[in-house]
Coordinates of C-alpha atoms in Angstrom, one line a residue:
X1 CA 0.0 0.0 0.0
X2 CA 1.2 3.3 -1.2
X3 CA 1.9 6.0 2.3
X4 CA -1.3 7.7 2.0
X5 CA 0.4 10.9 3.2
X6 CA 2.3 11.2 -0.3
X7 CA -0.8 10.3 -2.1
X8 CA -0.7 11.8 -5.8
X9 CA -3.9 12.0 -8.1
X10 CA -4.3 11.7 -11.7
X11 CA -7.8 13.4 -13.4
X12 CA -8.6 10.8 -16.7
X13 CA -11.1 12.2 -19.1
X14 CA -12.4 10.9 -22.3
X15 CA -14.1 13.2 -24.8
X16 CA -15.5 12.7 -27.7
X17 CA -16.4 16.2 -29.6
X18 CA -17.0 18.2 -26.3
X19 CA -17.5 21.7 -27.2
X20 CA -19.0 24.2 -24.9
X21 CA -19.5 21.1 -21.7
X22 CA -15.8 20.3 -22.1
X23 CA -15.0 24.2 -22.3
X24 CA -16.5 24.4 -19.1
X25 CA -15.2 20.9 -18.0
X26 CA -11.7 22.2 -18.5
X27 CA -12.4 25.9 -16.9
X28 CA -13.5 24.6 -13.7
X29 CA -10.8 22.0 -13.7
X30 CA -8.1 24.8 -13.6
X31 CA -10.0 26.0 -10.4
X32 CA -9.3 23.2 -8.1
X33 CA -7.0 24.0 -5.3
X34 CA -5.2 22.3 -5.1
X35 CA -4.8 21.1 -8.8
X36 CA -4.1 17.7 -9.6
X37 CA -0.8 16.3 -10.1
X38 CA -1.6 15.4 -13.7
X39 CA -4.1 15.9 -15.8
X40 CA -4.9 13.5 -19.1
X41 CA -7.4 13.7 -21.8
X42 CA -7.8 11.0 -24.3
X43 CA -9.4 12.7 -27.5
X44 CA -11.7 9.3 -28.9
X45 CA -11.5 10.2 -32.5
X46 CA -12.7 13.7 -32.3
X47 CA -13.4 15.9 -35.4
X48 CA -14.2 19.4 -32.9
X49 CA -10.6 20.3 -32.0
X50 CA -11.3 19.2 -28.5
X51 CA -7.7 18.0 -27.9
X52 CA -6.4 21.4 -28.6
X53 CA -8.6 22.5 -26.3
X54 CA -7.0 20.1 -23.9
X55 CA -3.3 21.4 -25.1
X56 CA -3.6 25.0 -24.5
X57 CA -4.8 23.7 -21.0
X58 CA -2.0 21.9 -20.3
X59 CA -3.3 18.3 -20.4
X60 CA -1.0 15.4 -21.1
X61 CA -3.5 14.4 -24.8
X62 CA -3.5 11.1 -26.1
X63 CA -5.7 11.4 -29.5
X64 CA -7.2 8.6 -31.4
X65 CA -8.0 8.6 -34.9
X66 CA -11.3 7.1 -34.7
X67 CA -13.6 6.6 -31.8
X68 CA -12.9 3.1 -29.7
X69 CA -15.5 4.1 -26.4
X70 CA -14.9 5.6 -23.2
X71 CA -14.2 2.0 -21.8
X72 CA -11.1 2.1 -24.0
X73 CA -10.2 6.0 -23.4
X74 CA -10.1 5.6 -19.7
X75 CA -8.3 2.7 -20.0
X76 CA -5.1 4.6 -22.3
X77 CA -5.2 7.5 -19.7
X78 CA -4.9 5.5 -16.9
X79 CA -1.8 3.7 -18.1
X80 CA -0.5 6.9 -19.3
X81 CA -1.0 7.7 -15.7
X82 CA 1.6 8.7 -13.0
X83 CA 0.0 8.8 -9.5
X84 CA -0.8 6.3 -7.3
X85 CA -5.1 7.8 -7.3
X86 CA -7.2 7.9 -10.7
X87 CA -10.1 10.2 -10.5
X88 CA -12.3 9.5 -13.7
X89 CA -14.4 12.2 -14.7
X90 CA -16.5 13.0 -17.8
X91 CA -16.2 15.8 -20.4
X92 CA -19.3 17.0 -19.8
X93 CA -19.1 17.6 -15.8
X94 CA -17.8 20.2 -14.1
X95 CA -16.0 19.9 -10.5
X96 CA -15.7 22.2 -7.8
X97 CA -12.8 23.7 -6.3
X98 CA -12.5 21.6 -3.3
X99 CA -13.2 18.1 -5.3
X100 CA -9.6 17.4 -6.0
X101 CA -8.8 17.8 -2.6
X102 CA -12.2 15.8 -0.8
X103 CA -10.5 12.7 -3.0
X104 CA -7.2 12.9 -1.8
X105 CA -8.1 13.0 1.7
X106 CA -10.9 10.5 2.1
X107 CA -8.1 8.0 0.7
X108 CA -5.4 9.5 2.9
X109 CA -8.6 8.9 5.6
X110 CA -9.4 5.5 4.6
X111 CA -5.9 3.5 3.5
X112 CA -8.5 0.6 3.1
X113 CA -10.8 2.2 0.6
X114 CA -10.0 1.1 -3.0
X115 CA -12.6 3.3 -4.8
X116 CA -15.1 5.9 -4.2
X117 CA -17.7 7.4 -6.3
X118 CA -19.7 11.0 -5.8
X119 CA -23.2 12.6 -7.1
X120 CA -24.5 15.1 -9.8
X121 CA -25.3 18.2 -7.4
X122 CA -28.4 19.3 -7.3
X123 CA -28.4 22.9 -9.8
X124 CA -27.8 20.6 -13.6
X125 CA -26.3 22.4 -15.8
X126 CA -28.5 22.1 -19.1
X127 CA -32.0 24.7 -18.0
X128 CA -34.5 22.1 -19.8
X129 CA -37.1 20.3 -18.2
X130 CA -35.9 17.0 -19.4
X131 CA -32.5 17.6 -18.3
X132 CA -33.2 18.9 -14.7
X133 CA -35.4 16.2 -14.3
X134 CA -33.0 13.6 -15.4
X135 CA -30.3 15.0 -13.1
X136 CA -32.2 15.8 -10.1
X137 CA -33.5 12.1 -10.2
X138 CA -29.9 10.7 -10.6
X139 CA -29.1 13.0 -7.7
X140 CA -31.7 12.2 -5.0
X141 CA -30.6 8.3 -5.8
X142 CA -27.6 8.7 -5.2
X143 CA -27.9 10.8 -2.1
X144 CA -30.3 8.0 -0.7
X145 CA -28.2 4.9 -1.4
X146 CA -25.7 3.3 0.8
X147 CA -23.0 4.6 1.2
X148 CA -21.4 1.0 1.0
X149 CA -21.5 1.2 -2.9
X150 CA -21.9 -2.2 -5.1
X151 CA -21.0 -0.4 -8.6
X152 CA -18.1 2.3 -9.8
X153 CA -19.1 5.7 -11.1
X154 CA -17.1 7.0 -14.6
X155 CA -18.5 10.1 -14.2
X156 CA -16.9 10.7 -10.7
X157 CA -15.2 8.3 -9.8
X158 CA -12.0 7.7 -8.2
X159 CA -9.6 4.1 -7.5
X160 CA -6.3 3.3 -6.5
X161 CA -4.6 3.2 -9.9
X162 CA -2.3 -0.6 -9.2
X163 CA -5.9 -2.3 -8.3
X164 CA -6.8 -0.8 -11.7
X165 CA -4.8 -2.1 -13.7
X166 CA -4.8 -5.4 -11.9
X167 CA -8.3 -5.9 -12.6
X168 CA -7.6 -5.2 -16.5
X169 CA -9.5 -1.4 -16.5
X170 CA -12.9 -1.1 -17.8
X171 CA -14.3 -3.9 -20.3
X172 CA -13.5 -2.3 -23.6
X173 CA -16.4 -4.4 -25.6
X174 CA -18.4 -1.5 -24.4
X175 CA -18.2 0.9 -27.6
X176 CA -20.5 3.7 -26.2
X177 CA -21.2 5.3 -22.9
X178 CA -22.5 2.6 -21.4
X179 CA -22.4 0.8 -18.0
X180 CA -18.1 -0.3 -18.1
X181 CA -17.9 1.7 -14.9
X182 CA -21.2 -0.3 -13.1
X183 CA -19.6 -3.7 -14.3
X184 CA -16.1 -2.9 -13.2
X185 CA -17.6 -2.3 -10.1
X186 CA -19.4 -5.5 -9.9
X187 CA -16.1 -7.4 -10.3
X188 CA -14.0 -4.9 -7.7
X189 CA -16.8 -6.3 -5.1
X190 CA -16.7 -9.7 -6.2
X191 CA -12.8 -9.7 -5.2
X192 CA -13.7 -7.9 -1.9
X193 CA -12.4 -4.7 -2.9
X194 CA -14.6 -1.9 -0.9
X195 CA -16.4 1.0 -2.8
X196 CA -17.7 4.3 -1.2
X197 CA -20.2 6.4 -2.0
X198 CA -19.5 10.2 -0.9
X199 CA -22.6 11.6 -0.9
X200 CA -20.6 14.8 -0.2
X201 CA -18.6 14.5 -2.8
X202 CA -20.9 16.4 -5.9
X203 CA -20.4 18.0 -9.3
X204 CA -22.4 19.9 -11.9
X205 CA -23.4 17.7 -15.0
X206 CA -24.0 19.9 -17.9
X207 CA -25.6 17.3 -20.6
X208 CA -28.7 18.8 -21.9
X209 CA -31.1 15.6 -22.3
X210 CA -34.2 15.5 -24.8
X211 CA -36.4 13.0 -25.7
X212 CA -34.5 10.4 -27.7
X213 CA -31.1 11.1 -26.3
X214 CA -32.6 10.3 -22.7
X215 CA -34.6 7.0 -24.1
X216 CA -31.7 5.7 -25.8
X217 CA -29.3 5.9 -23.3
X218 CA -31.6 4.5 -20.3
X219 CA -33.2 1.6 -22.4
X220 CA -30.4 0.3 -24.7
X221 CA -27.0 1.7 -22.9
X222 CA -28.1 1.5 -19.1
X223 CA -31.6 -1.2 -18.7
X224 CA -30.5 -3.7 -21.4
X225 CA -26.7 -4.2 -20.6
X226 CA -27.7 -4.0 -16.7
X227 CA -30.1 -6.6 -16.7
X228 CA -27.6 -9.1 -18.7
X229 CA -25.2 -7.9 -15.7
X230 CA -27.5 -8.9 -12.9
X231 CA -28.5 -12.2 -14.6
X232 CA -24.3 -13.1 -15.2
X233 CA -23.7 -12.2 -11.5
X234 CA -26.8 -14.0 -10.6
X235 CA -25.8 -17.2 -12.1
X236 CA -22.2 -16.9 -10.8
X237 CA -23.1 -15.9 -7.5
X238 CA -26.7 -15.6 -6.1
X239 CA -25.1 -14.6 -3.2
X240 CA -23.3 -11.6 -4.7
X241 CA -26.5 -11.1 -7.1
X242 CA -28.6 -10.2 -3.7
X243 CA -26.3 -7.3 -2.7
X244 CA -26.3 -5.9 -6.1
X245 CA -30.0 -5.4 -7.2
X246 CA -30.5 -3.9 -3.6
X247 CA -28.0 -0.9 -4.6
X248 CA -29.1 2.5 -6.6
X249 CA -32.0 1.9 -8.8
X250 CA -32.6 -1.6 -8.0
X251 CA -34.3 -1.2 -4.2
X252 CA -37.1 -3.2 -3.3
X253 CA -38.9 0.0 -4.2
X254 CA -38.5 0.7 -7.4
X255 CA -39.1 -3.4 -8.6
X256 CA -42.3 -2.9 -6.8
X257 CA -43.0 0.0 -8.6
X258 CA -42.1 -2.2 -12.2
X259 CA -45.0 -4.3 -11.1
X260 CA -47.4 -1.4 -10.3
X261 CA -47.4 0.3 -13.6
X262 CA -47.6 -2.8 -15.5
X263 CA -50.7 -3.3 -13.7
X264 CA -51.4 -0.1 -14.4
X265 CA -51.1 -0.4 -17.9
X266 CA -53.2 -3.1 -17.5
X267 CA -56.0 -2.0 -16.0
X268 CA -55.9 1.2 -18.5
X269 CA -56.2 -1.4 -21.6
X270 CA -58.9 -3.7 -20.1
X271 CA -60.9 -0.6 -19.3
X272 CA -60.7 0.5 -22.9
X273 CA -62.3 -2.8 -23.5
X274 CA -64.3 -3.4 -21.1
X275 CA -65.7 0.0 -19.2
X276 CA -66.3 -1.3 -15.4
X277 CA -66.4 0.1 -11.9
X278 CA -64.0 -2.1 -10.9
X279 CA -61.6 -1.6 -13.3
X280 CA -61.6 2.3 -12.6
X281 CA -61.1 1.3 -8.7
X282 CA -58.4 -0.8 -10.0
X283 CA -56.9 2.0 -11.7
X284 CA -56.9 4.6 -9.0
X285 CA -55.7 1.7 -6.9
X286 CA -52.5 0.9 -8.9
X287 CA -52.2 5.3 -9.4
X288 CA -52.5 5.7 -6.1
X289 CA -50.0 2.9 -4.9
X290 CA -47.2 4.3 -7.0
X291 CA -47.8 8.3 -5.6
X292 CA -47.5 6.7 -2.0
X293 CA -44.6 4.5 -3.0
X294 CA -42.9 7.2 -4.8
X295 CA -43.7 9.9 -2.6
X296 CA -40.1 10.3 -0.8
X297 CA -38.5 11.5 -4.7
X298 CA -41.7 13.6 -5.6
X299 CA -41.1 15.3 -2.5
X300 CA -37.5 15.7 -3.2
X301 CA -38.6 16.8 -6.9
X302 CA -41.1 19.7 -4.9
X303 CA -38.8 20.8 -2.4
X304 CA -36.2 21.7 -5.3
X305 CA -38.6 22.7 -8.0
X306 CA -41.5 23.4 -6.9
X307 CA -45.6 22.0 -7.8
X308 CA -45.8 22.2 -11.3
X309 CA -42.1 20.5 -12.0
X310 CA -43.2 17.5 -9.5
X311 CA -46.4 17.1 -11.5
X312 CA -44.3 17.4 -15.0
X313 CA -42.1 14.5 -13.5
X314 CA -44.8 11.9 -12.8
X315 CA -45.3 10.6 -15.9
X316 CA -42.2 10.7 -16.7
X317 CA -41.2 9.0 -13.8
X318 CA -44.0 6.2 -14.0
X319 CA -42.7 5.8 -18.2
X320 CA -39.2 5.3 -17.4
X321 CA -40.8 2.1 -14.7
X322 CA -42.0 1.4 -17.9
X323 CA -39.3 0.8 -19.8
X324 CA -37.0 -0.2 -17.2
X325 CA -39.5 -3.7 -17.0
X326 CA -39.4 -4.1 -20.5
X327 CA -36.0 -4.2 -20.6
X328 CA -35.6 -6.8 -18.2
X329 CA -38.3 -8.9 -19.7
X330 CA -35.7 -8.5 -22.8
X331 CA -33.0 -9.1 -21.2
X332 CA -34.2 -12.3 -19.2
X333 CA -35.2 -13.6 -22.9
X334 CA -32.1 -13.3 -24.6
X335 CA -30.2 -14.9 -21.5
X336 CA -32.2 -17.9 -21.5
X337 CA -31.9 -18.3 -25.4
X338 CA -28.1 -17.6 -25.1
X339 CA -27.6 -19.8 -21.9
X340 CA -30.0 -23.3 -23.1
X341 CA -31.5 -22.4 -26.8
X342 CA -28.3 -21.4 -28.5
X343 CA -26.1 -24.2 -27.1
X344 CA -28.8 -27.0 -28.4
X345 CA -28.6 -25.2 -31.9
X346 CA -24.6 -25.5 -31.7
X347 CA -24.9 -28.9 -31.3
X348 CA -24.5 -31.5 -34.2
X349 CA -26.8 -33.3 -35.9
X350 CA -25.7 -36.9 -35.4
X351 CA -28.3 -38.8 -36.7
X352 CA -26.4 -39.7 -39.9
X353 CA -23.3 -39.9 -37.9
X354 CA -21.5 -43.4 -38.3
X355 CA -20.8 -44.2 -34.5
X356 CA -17.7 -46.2 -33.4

């Protein structure tokens, strides 16, 4: 173990045409105090002049000609990298002056602590409904979860940089900004490696989200990879498999909720069908449940922004249930066909097979 009073940090960041976010990315970066003792950005085939960007700043750049992932872009920088801590974070966050130095000393704190990961703050960057919603809702999860974390964070997240690279880095088959940095956690826990949640420990995202951008990324880069995740870990190790879908989005809670909507949906369709009184109890039953359920986030969601925002987020809320099921209906699919369907098609037809 490296003395934690000589502890250095490196700041990895992979960007992929950045413009204005990474501007800002880079601006507040050259606020810290104090600054980190290196700073490296891994241009992933950009065509905006983001690495000179990065120059003029000072950054030790590492360009590619044509975009591998972020998976493989954090994984260059943090070979390139000198000091003993690697603090991921991505071109489109901006830290705050103290950040730099809240990571060094929670490790110089905690000489047992191989990674810790922070949360979006609660003042997003991007002013559109969509994206304050989206980042406010990632921030009130985070700041409710355990602080014994089950996943890794790429967005900010730091780890001691030899248990890095012993564990190989992030899984490079990931091409886009996917869930590397939630199934490099899952393997740091399976080796007994501990992860922290800061809950202290916050920066500003600046993505603006709209409508597709925000679908595609939760259903096919987040639900879809995440359920094939929990169903691996599950068949390696129920055990393990427990812990994890009890961490972040995957309380008791939210599954609950899954169910509720679907019956929800349910009721909604039968009624369209087949106009009842007790199909309309049902209805305002299932609504109802899911207000109650829910009510701890739409009172975060009031508190922050107020009546009409809370009442924007509900459906919103109740959709991305939605989706979340269906992806891990998908998902369960395709890992049963994978794990007994494919395997009987692989095998060979021996009926006409002369036998010895």
């Amino acid at each position: 173990m490296v003395d934690s009073a000589k502890l250095t940090i490196s700041v990895i960041i992979p960007v992929y045409n950045g413009g204005e976010d990474f501007q800002q990315c880079l601006a507040r970066l050259s606020q810290a105090e104090p600054p980190p003792d290196q700073v490296i950005v891994v241009a992933d085939g950009d065509t905006d002049g983001s690495w000179r960007l990065a120059e003029d700043f000072g950054a030790t750049v590492i360009r590619l000609p044509t975009a591998g992932g972020p998976a493989k872009a954090r994984n260059l920088g943090a070979k390139e990298a000198q000091s003993d801590i690697l603090f991921f974070i991505d071109a489109d966050v901006a830290i705050y002056p103290d950040t730099i130095s809240q990571v060094v000393k929670i490790f110089n704190n905690e000489p047992n602590l191989t990674a810790l990961i922070g949360s979006y703050d609660d003042a997003p960057g991007a002013a559109n409904f969509l994206s304050q919603y989206k980042n406010l809702l990632h921030h009130y999860t985070h700041q409710t979860a355990s602080e014994q974390a089950s996943t890794f964070w790429g967005a900010c997240g730091a780890i001691r940089r030899d248990i890095f690279l012993a564990m190989g880095g992030f899984e490079e088959n990931y091409r886009q900004p996917c869930i590397e940095d939630i199934e490099l956690g899952y393997r740091l826990k399976e080796k007994g490696y501990r992860i922290k949640l800061c809950k202290t420990l916050r920066v500003k995202h600046l993505k603006r989200w709209g409508i597709i951008s925000l679908l595609r990324a939760d259903f096919f880069y987040r639900a879809l990879p995440w359920t094939a995740i929990i169903l691996k870990v599950r068949d390696a190790s129920p055990e393990n498999c427990r812990e994890f879908i009890s961490d972040l989005n995957l309380k008791l809670s939210s599954r609950i909720s899954v169910v509720l909507v679907y019956a929800l949906v349910g009721a909604l369709v039968t009624a369209y069908w087949w106009s009842s009184t007790v199909i309309a109890i049902a209805t305002c039953v299932f609504s109802l449940a899911l207000l109650v359920l829910n009510k701890p986030v739409y009172q975060f969601f009031y508190q922050k922004r107020g009546l009409l925002f809370t009442i924007r987020t509900v459906p919103w809320h109740w959709l991305y249930y939605f989706y979340s099921g269906l992806a891990f209906a998908i998902g369960i699919v395709r890992h049963w066909f994978k794990k007994y369907l494919k395997p009987l098609k692989c095998l060979p037809n021996i009926s006409g097979l002369n036998h010895y």
